[in-house]
Amino acid sequence: MPMNIAIDGPVGAGKSSIADQVAQRLHILHLDTGAMYRTVALYMLRNGIDPQDEQTVSAHCGEADVRVAYRDGAQRTMLGGEDVSDLIRTGEVSAAASAISKWSAVRRRMVAAQREIAATADMLIDGRDIGTVVFPDAELKLFMTADTAVRACRRYKELTGKGMSVTMEEVERNIRERDKADMSRAVSPLRQADDAIVLDNSHMSVDEQMAWFMNEFQLKMKN
Ligand code: DC
């Protein structure tokens, strides 16, 4: 049975960057499940489907051929054979992903696809419901979080670093809205699994987080 490590947490908690580095260190693959929801959202936008319209999204979500491929160990996310890894990082797709991820038909498909992918190799999987729903029996479950202001500051630097023109207030408001959407949806809301180890990284460097993680991993593997 392949090993699964689950990392959940809110937007801006730094899951993706830590997950990438940990996966490299452990020589396993990193599955970014948010990218899969984003790809379904892109499909809906391209086909003129309102992400808030549950019925239409549910009727068409099976048409979105979402797959992941690994190039030099890094995930590329594919829609019907097209590499959409960069196209799914816009604000419009983020907002649509937040909307479509509320719908149970979408979640059912994504959970099934994630289980299928992770059955093929040892993986570190990051998302919102990985330790609670997708892999409740994961070998190791982490819940990463940080203060809202710290997460907003990180996101602001990331967006302005990419040349996007946003204000700190807009970024913080957006983070609060996405937290609310993630935590209050009826199906698989973001929450910490009872057996998850919590990392509040508000005041930690990436190196400190890596050291913490490797220590937790080694402790877990000894037991
Ligand atoms: O992590 P992210 O920002 O790329 O995620 C995009 C959206 O998908 C976000 O609104 C939360 C949602 N999501 C989810 O509901 N469940 C997951 N396992 C991963 C992401």
PDB file of C-alpha atoms and ligand atoms in Angstrom:
ATOM      1  CA  MET A   1       0.000   0.000   0.000  1.00  0.00           C
ATOM      2  CA  PRO A   2       1.465   3.382  -0.931  1.00  0.00           C
ATOM      3  CA  MET A   3       2.102   5.860   1.877  1.00  0.00           C
ATOM      4  CA  ASN A   4      -0.116   8.963   2.118  1.00  0.00           C
ATOM      5  CA  ILE A   5       0.777  12.119   3.982  1.00  0.00           C
ATOM      6  CA  ALA A   6      -2.124  14.596   4.280  1.00  0.00           C
ATOM      7  CA  ILE A   7      -1.652  18.342   4.651  1.00  0.00           C
ATOM      8  CA  ASP A   8      -4.734  20.507   5.133  1.00  0.00           C
ATOM      9  CA  GLY A   9      -5.155  24.129   6.025  1.00  0.00           C
ATOM     10  CA  PRO A  10      -6.564  27.466   4.903  1.00  0.00           C
ATOM     11  CA  VAL A  11      -5.458  29.612   1.984  1.00  0.00           C
ATOM     12  CA  GLY A  12      -2.049  31.222   2.461  1.00  0.00           C
ATOM     13  CA  ALA A  13      -0.891  28.790   5.150  1.00  0.00           C
ATOM     14  CA  GLY A  14       2.053  27.897   2.910  1.00  0.00           C
ATOM     15  CA  LYS A  15       0.973  24.287   2.345  1.00  0.00           C
ATOM     16  CA  SER A  16       2.048  24.107  -1.270  1.00  0.00           C
ATOM     17  CA  SER A  17       5.583  25.380  -0.875  1.00  0.00           C
ATOM     18  CA  ILE A  18       6.301  23.251   2.190  1.00  0.00           C
ATOM     19  CA  ALA A  19       4.649  20.237   0.542  1.00  0.00           C
ATOM     20  CA  ASP A  20       6.888  20.653  -2.521  1.00  0.00           C
ATOM     21  CA  GLN A  21      10.044  20.763  -0.440  1.00  0.00           C
ATOM     22  CA  VAL A  22       9.043  17.905   1.865  1.00  0.00           C
ATOM     23  CA  ALA A  23       8.093  15.728  -1.099  1.00  0.00           C
ATOM     24  CA  GLN A  24      11.484  16.395  -2.689  1.00  0.00           C
ATOM     25  CA  ARG A  25      13.282  15.572   0.537  1.00  0.00           C
ATOM     26  CA  LEU A  26      11.325  12.311   0.953  1.00  0.00           C
ATOM     27  CA  HIS A  27      11.561  11.444  -2.773  1.00  0.00           C
ATOM     28  CA  ILE A  28       7.797  11.165  -3.104  1.00  0.00           C
ATOM     29  CA  LEU A  29       5.269  13.068  -5.247  1.00  0.00           C
ATOM     30  CA  HIS A  30       3.186  16.057  -4.152  1.00  0.00           C
ATOM     31  CA  LEU A  31      -0.468  16.131  -5.222  1.00  0.00           C
ATOM     32  CA  ASP A  32      -1.925  19.657  -5.106  1.00  0.00           C
ATOM     33  CA  THR A  33      -5.683  18.979  -4.989  1.00  0.00           C
ATOM     34  CA  GLY A  34      -6.576  22.686  -5.137  1.00  0.00           C
ATOM     35  CA  ALA A  35      -5.202  22.669  -8.698  1.00  0.00           C
ATOM     36  CA  MET A  36      -7.766  19.992  -9.591  1.00  0.00           C
ATOM     37  CA  TYR A  37     -10.700  22.087  -8.290  1.00  0.00           C
ATOM     38  CA  ARG A  38      -9.250  25.075 -10.136  1.00  0.00           C
ATOM     39  CA  THR A  39      -9.188  23.061 -13.364  1.00  0.00           C
ATOM     40  CA  VAL A  40     -12.876  22.125 -13.039  1.00  0.00           C
ATOM     41  CA  ALA A  41     -13.557  25.840 -12.431  1.00  0.00           C
ATOM     42  CA  LEU A  42     -11.634  26.773 -15.587  1.00  0.00           C
ATOM     43  CA  TYR A  43     -13.710  24.273 -17.563  1.00  0.00           C
ATOM     44  CA  MET A  44     -16.939  25.879 -16.293  1.00  0.00           C
ATOM     45  CA  LEU A  45     -15.726  29.406 -17.104  1.00  0.00           C
ATOM     46  CA  ARG A  46     -14.630  28.384 -20.598  1.00  0.00           C
ATOM     47  CA  ASN A  47     -18.045  26.869 -21.238  1.00  0.00           C
ATOM     48  CA  GLY A  48     -19.982  29.869 -19.966  1.00  0.00           C
ATOM     49  CA  ILE A  49     -21.330  27.983 -16.934  1.00  0.00           C
ATOM     50  CA  ASP A  50     -22.026  30.041 -13.813  1.00  0.00           C
ATOM     51  CA  PRO A  51     -19.940  28.458 -10.987  1.00  0.00           C
ATOM     52  CA  GLN A  52     -22.725  29.345  -8.517  1.00  0.00           C
ATOM     53  CA  ASP A  53     -25.301  27.329 -10.470  1.00  0.00           C
ATOM     54  CA  GLU A  54     -25.166  23.961  -8.692  1.00  0.00           C
ATOM     55  CA  GLN A  55     -27.455  22.144 -11.093  1.00  0.00           C
ATOM     56  CA  THR A  56     -25.599  23.070 -14.266  1.00  0.00           C
ATOM     57  CA  VAL A  57     -22.145  22.650 -12.703  1.00  0.00           C
ATOM     58  CA  SER A  58     -23.169  19.216 -11.394  1.00  0.00           C
ATOM     59  CA  ALA A  59     -24.590  18.192 -14.765  1.00  0.00           C
ATOM     60  CA  HIS A  60     -21.373  19.129 -16.596  1.00  0.00           C
ATOM     61  CA  CYS A  61     -18.571  18.399 -14.123  1.00  0.00           C
ATOM     62  CA  GLY A  62     -18.144  14.862 -15.480  1.00  0.00           C
ATOM     63  CA  GLU A  63     -17.121  16.367 -18.834  1.00  0.00           C
ATOM     64  CA  ALA A  64     -14.042  18.041 -17.391  1.00  0.00           C
ATOM     65  CA  ASP A  65     -11.180  15.609 -18.045  1.00  0.00           C
ATOM     66  CA  VAL A  66      -8.883  16.578 -15.167  1.00  0.00           C
ATOM     67  CA  ARG A  67      -5.584  14.729 -14.826  1.00  0.00           C
ATOM     68  CA  VAL A  68      -2.204  15.323 -13.320  1.00  0.00           C
ATOM     69  CA  ALA A  69       1.183  14.530 -14.813  1.00  0.00           C
ATOM     70  CA  TYR A  70       4.638  14.852 -13.262  1.00  0.00           C
ATOM     71  CA  ARG A  71       7.473  16.544 -15.080  1.00  0.00           C
ATOM     72  CA  ASP A  72      10.850  16.436 -13.290  1.00  0.00           C
ATOM     73  CA  GLY A  73       8.906  15.600 -10.138  1.00  0.00           C
ATOM     74  CA  ALA A  74       6.648  18.686 -10.410  1.00  0.00           C
ATOM     75  CA  GLN A  75       2.887  18.442 -10.911  1.00  0.00           C
ATOM     76  CA  ARG A  76       1.390  19.661 -14.179  1.00  0.00           C
ATOM     77  CA  THR A  77      -2.389  19.840 -14.192  1.00  0.00           C
ATOM     78  CA  MET A  78      -4.140  18.900 -17.416  1.00  0.00           C
ATOM     79  CA  LEU A  79      -7.598  19.626 -18.828  1.00  0.00           C
ATOM     80  CA  GLY A  80      -8.448  17.327 -21.738  1.00  0.00           C
ATOM     81  CA  GLY A  81      -4.756  16.920 -22.527  1.00  0.00           C
ATOM     82  CA  GLU A  82      -3.958  20.667 -22.333  1.00  0.00           C
ATOM     83  CA  ASP A  83      -1.487  21.786 -19.664  1.00  0.00           C
ATOM     84  CA  VAL A  84      -3.455  24.448 -17.741  1.00  0.00           C
ATOM     85  CA  SER A  85      -1.085  24.684 -14.727  1.00  0.00           C
ATOM     86  CA  ASP A  86      -0.444  28.397 -15.259  1.00  0.00           C
ATOM     87  CA  LEU A  87      -3.919  29.371 -16.520  1.00  0.00           C
ATOM     88  CA  ILE A  88      -5.578  28.233 -13.264  1.00  0.00           C
ATOM     89  CA  ARG A  89      -3.735  30.783 -11.106  1.00  0.00           C
ATOM     90  CA  THR A  90      -5.818  33.862 -11.974  1.00  0.00           C
ATOM     91  CA  GLY A  91      -8.152  35.673  -9.553  1.00  0.00           C
ATOM     92  CA  GLU A  92     -11.135  34.766 -11.727  1.00  0.00           C
ATOM     93  CA  VAL A  93     -10.334  31.044 -11.521  1.00  0.00           C
ATOM     94  CA  SER A  94      -9.668  31.295  -7.746  1.00  0.00           C
ATOM     95  CA  ALA A  95     -13.139  32.771  -7.188  1.00  0.00           C
ATOM     96  CA  ALA A  96     -14.783  30.182  -9.460  1.00  0.00           C
ATOM     97  CA  ALA A  97     -12.886  27.334  -7.718  1.00  0.00           C
ATOM     98  CA  SER A  98     -14.127  28.542  -4.360  1.00  0.00           C
ATOM     99  CA  ALA A  99     -17.707  28.422  -5.727  1.00  0.00           C
ATOM    100  CA  ILE A 100     -17.641  25.043  -7.526  1.00  0.00           C
ATOM    101  CA  SER A 101     -15.893  23.304  -4.605  1.00  0.00           C
ATOM    102  CA  LYS A 102     -19.140  23.724  -2.614  1.00  0.00           C
ATOM    103  CA  TRP A 103     -21.043  21.312  -4.836  1.00  0.00           C
ATOM    104  CA  SER A 104     -21.208  17.661  -3.769  1.00  0.00           C
ATOM    105  CA  ALA A 105     -21.173  16.280  -7.346  1.00  0.00           C
ATOM    106  CA  VAL A 106     -17.858  18.057  -7.961  1.00  0.00           C
ATOM    107  CA  ARG A 107     -16.389  16.909  -4.655  1.00  0.00           C
ATOM    108  CA  ARG A 108     -17.401  13.281  -5.273  1.00  0.00           C
ATOM    109  CA  ARG A 109     -15.543  13.265  -8.586  1.00  0.00           C
ATOM    110  CA  MET A 110     -12.484  14.996  -7.227  1.00  0.00           C
ATOM    111  CA  VAL A 111     -12.234  12.707  -4.188  1.00  0.00           C
ATOM    112  CA  ALA A 112     -12.481   9.607  -6.423  1.00  0.00           C
ATOM    113  CA  ALA A 113      -9.830  10.998  -8.800  1.00  0.00           C
ATOM    114  CA  GLN A 114      -7.496  11.887  -5.916  1.00  0.00           C
ATOM    115  CA  ARG A 115      -7.800   8.392  -4.427  1.00  0.00           C
ATOM    116  CA  GLU A 116      -7.036   6.862  -7.808  1.00  0.00           C
ATOM    117  CA  ILE A 117      -3.941   9.023  -8.320  1.00  0.00           C
ATOM    118  CA  ALA A 118      -2.598   8.395  -4.819  1.00  0.00           C
ATOM    119  CA  ALA A 119      -3.079   4.632  -5.162  1.00  0.00           C
ATOM    120  CA  THR A 120      -0.220   4.578  -7.659  1.00  0.00           C
ATOM    121  CA  ALA A 121       2.680   5.907  -5.548  1.00  0.00           C
ATOM    122  CA  ASP A 122       3.735   7.285  -2.164  1.00  0.00           C
ATOM    123  CA  MET A 123       2.342  10.806  -2.054  1.00  0.00           C
ATOM    124  CA  LEU A 124       2.014  13.911  -0.009  1.00  0.00           C
ATOM    125  CA  ILE A 125      -1.419  15.373  -0.690  1.00  0.00           C
ATOM    126  CA  ASP A 126      -2.467  18.902   0.175  1.00  0.00           C
ATOM    127  CA  GLY A 127      -5.931  20.399   0.269  1.00  0.00           C
ATOM    128  CA  ARG A 128      -8.818  21.106   2.633  1.00  0.00           C
ATOM    129  CA  ASP A 129     -10.419  17.695   3.267  1.00  0.00           C
ATOM    130  CA  ILE A 130      -7.522  15.297   2.789  1.00  0.00           C
ATOM    131  CA  GLY A 131      -7.108  14.097   6.385  1.00  0.00           C
ATOM    132  CA  THR A 132     -10.851  14.172   7.109  1.00  0.00           C
ATOM    133  CA  VAL A 133     -12.445  12.770   3.928  1.00  0.00           C
ATOM    134  CA  VAL A 134     -10.068  11.739   1.149  1.00  0.00           C
ATOM    135  CA  PHE A 135      -7.498   9.804   3.206  1.00  0.00           C
ATOM    136  CA  PRO A 136      -8.830   9.419   6.745  1.00  0.00           C
ATOM    137  CA  ASP A 137      -6.247   6.619   7.239  1.00  0.00           C
ATOM    138  CA  ALA A 138      -3.240   8.655   6.067  1.00  0.00           C
ATOM    139  CA  GLU A 139       0.006   7.696   7.841  1.00  0.00           C
ATOM    140  CA  LEU A 140       0.608  11.286   8.861  1.00  0.00           C
ATOM    141  CA  LYS A 141      -1.840  14.206   8.975  1.00  0.00           C
ATOM    142  CA  LEU A 142      -0.810  17.816   9.327  1.00  0.00           C
ATOM    143  CA  PHE A 143      -2.960  20.874   9.687  1.00  0.00           C
ATOM    144  CA  MET A 144      -1.018  24.005   8.735  1.00  0.00           C
ATOM    145  CA  THR A 145      -2.277  27.411   9.665  1.00  0.00           C
ATOM    146  CA  ALA A 146      -1.157  30.990  10.376  1.00  0.00           C
ATOM    147  CA  ASP A 147      -2.702  34.283  11.530  1.00  0.00           C
ATOM    148  CA  THR A 148      -4.953  35.917   8.934  1.00  0.00           C
ATOM    149  CA  ALA A 149      -2.733  39.013   8.795  1.00  0.00           C
ATOM    150  CA  VAL A 150       0.373  36.897   8.198  1.00  0.00           C
ATOM    151  CA  ARG A 151      -1.358  34.888   5.467  1.00  0.00           C
ATOM    152  CA  ALA A 152      -2.588  38.082   3.820  1.00  0.00           C
ATOM    153  CA  CYS A 153       0.908  39.547   3.899  1.00  0.00           C
ATOM    154  CA  ARG A 154       2.396  36.437   2.246  1.00  0.00           C
ATOM    155  CA  ARG A 155      -0.286  36.447  -0.432  1.00  0.00           C
ATOM    156  CA  TYR A 156       0.177  40.183  -1.058  1.00  0.00           C
ATOM    157  CA  LYS A 157       3.915  39.661  -1.612  1.00  0.00           C
ATOM    158  CA  GLU A 158       3.245  36.723  -3.914  1.00  0.00           C
ATOM    159  CA  LEU A 159       0.701  38.613  -6.050  1.00  0.00           C
ATOM    160  CA  THR A 160       2.612  41.881  -6.257  1.00  0.00           C
ATOM    161  CA  GLY A 161       5.757  39.840  -6.986  1.00  0.00           C
ATOM    162  CA  LYS A 162       3.951  38.533 -10.063  1.00  0.00           C
ATOM    163  CA  GLY A 163       3.243  42.116 -11.090  1.00  0.00           C
ATOM    164  CA  MET A 164      -0.427  42.132 -10.051  1.00  0.00           C
ATOM    165  CA  SER A 165      -1.862  45.376  -8.744  1.00  0.00           C
ATOM    166  CA  VAL A 166      -3.719  44.691  -5.477  1.00  0.00           C
ATOM    167  CA  THR A 167      -3.977  46.385  -2.093  1.00  0.00           C
ATOM    168  CA  MET A 168      -3.299  44.723   1.235  1.00  0.00           C
ATOM    169  CA  GLU A 169      -6.944  45.401   2.236  1.00  0.00           C
ATOM    170  CA  GLU A 170      -8.264  43.606  -0.863  1.00  0.00           C
ATOM    171  CA  VAL A 171      -6.015  40.615  -0.226  1.00  0.00           C
ATOM    172  CA  GLU A 172      -7.030  40.366   3.440  1.00  0.00           C
ATOM    173  CA  ARG A 173     -10.733  40.691   2.585  1.00  0.00           C
ATOM    174  CA  ASN A 174     -10.371  37.976  -0.033  1.00  0.00           C
ATOM    175  CA  ILE A 175      -8.649  35.643   2.448  1.00  0.00           C
ATOM    176  CA  ARG A 176     -11.435  36.156   4.992  1.00  0.00           C
ATOM    177  CA  GLU A 177     -14.066  35.432   2.330  1.00  0.00           C
ATOM    178  CA  ARG A 178     -12.308  32.277   1.157  1.00  0.00           C
ATOM    179  CA  ASP A 179     -11.832  31.075   4.762  1.00  0.00           C
ATOM    180  CA  LYS A 180     -15.537  31.576   5.339  1.00  0.00           C
ATOM    181  CA  ALA A 181     -16.450  29.707   2.144  1.00  0.00           C
ATOM    182  CA  ASP A 182     -14.036  26.831   2.931  1.00  0.00           C
ATOM    183  CA  MET A 183     -15.149  26.453   6.542  1.00  0.00           C
ATOM    184  CA  SER A 184     -18.889  26.962   6.172  1.00  0.00           C
ATOM    185  CA  ARG A 185     -19.749  24.830   3.152  1.00  0.00           C
ATOM    186  CA  ALA A 186     -22.131  21.972   3.903  1.00  0.00           C
ATOM    187  CA  VAL A 187     -20.049  19.265   2.189  1.00  0.00           C
ATOM    188  CA  SER A 188     -16.542  18.496   3.498  1.00  0.00           C
ATOM    189  CA  PRO A 189     -15.820  21.861   5.108  1.00  0.00           C
ATOM    190  CA  LEU A 190     -12.236  22.705   6.010  1.00  0.00           C
ATOM    191  CA  ARG A 191     -11.566  21.421   9.502  1.00  0.00           C
ATOM    192  CA  GLN A 192      -8.746  19.882  11.385  1.00  0.00           C
ATOM    193  CA  ALA A 193      -8.865  16.055  11.620  1.00  0.00           C
ATOM    194  CA  ASP A 194      -8.954  14.884  15.249  1.00  0.00           C
ATOM    195  CA  ASP A 195      -5.647  13.069  14.782  1.00  0.00           C
ATOM    196  CA  ALA A 196      -3.883  15.826  12.801  1.00  0.00           C
ATOM    197  CA  ILE A 197      -0.758  17.499  14.147  1.00  0.00           C
ATOM    198  CA  VAL A 198      -1.183  21.272  14.031  1.00  0.00           C
ATOM    199  CA  LEU A 199       1.513  23.628  12.820  1.00  0.00           C
ATOM    200  CA  ASP A 200       0.906  27.345  13.322  1.00  0.00           C
ATOM    201  CA  ASN A 201       3.697  28.750  11.181  1.00  0.00           C
ATOM    202  CA  SER A 202       2.874  32.456  11.675  1.00  0.00           C
ATOM    203  CA  HIS A 203       6.334  33.123  13.057  1.00  0.00           C
ATOM    204  CA  MET A 204       8.360  30.342  11.473  1.00  0.00           C
ATOM    205  CA  SER A 205      10.812  30.416   8.590  1.00  0.00           C
ATOM    206  CA  VAL A 206      10.587  27.795   5.854  1.00  0.00           C
ATOM    207  CA  ASP A 207      13.741  26.119   7.247  1.00  0.00           C
ATOM    208  CA  GLU A 208      12.163  25.928  10.707  1.00  0.00           C
ATOM    209  CA  GLN A 209       9.011  24.414   9.242  1.00  0.00           C
ATOM    210  CA  MET A 210      11.037  21.857   7.309  1.00  0.00           C
ATOM    211  CA  ALA A 211      12.980  20.863  10.440  1.00  0.00           C
ATOM    212  CA  TRP A 212       9.708  20.550  12.375  1.00  0.00           C
ATOM    213  CA  PHE A 213       8.159  18.445   9.655  1.00  0.00           C
ATOM    214  CA  MET A 214      11.106  16.057   9.281  1.00  0.00           C
ATOM    215  CA  ASN A 215      11.116  15.545  13.048  1.00  0.00           C
ATOM    216  CA  GLU A 216       7.376  14.716  13.087  1.00  0.00           C
ATOM    217  CA  PHE A 217       7.827  12.394  10.130  1.00  0.00           C
ATOM    218  CA  GLN A 218      10.694  10.495  11.763  1.00  0.00           C
ATOM    219  CA  LEU A 219       8.762  10.182  15.042  1.00  0.00           C
ATOM    220  CA  LYS A 220       5.764   8.815  13.186  1.00  0.00           C
ATOM    221  CA  MET A 221       7.811   6.323  11.178  1.00  0.00           C
ATOM    222  CA  LYS A 222       9.427   4.959  14.373  1.00  0.00           C
ATOM    223  CA  ASN A 223       6.007   4.061  15.832  1.00  0.00           C
TER     224      ASN A 223
HETATM  225  O1   DC B   1      -5.598  25.537  -2.422  1.00  0.00           O
HETATM  226  P1   DC B   1      -6.210  26.361  -3.563  1.00  0.00           P
HETATM  227  O2   DC B   1      -6.391  27.825  -3.255  1.00  0.00           O
HETATM  228  O3   DC B   1      -5.477  26.160  -4.849  1.00  0.00           O
HETATM  229  O4   DC B   1      -7.671  25.742  -3.751  1.00  0.00           O
HETATM  230  C1   DC B   1      -8.564  26.217  -4.728  1.00  0.00           C
HETATM  231  C2   DC B   1      -9.991  26.098  -4.213  1.00  0.00           C
HETATM  232  O5   DC B   1     -10.372  24.734  -4.099  1.00  0.00           O
HETATM  233  C3   DC B   1     -10.223  26.727  -2.845  1.00  0.00           C
HETATM  234  O6   DC B   1     -11.356  27.571  -2.930  1.00  0.00           O
HETATM  235  C4   DC B   1     -10.501  25.591  -1.910  1.00  0.00           C
HETATM  236  C5   DC B   1     -10.891  24.460  -2.817  1.00  0.00           C
HETATM  237  N1   DC B   1     -10.362  23.176  -2.376  1.00  0.00           N
HETATM  238  C6   DC B   1     -11.222  22.317  -1.741  1.00  0.00           C
HETATM  239  O7   DC B   1     -12.387  22.650  -1.527  1.00  0.00           O
HETATM  240  N2   DC B   1     -10.777  21.082  -1.365  1.00  0.00           N
HETATM  241  C7   DC B   1      -9.516  20.706  -1.592  1.00  0.00           C
HETATM  242  N3   DC B   1      -9.099  19.484  -1.226  1.00  0.00           N
HETATM  243  C8   DC B   1      -8.609  21.601  -2.227  1.00  0.00           C
HETATM  244  C9   DC B   1      -9.072  22.845  -2.598  1.00  0.00           C
END
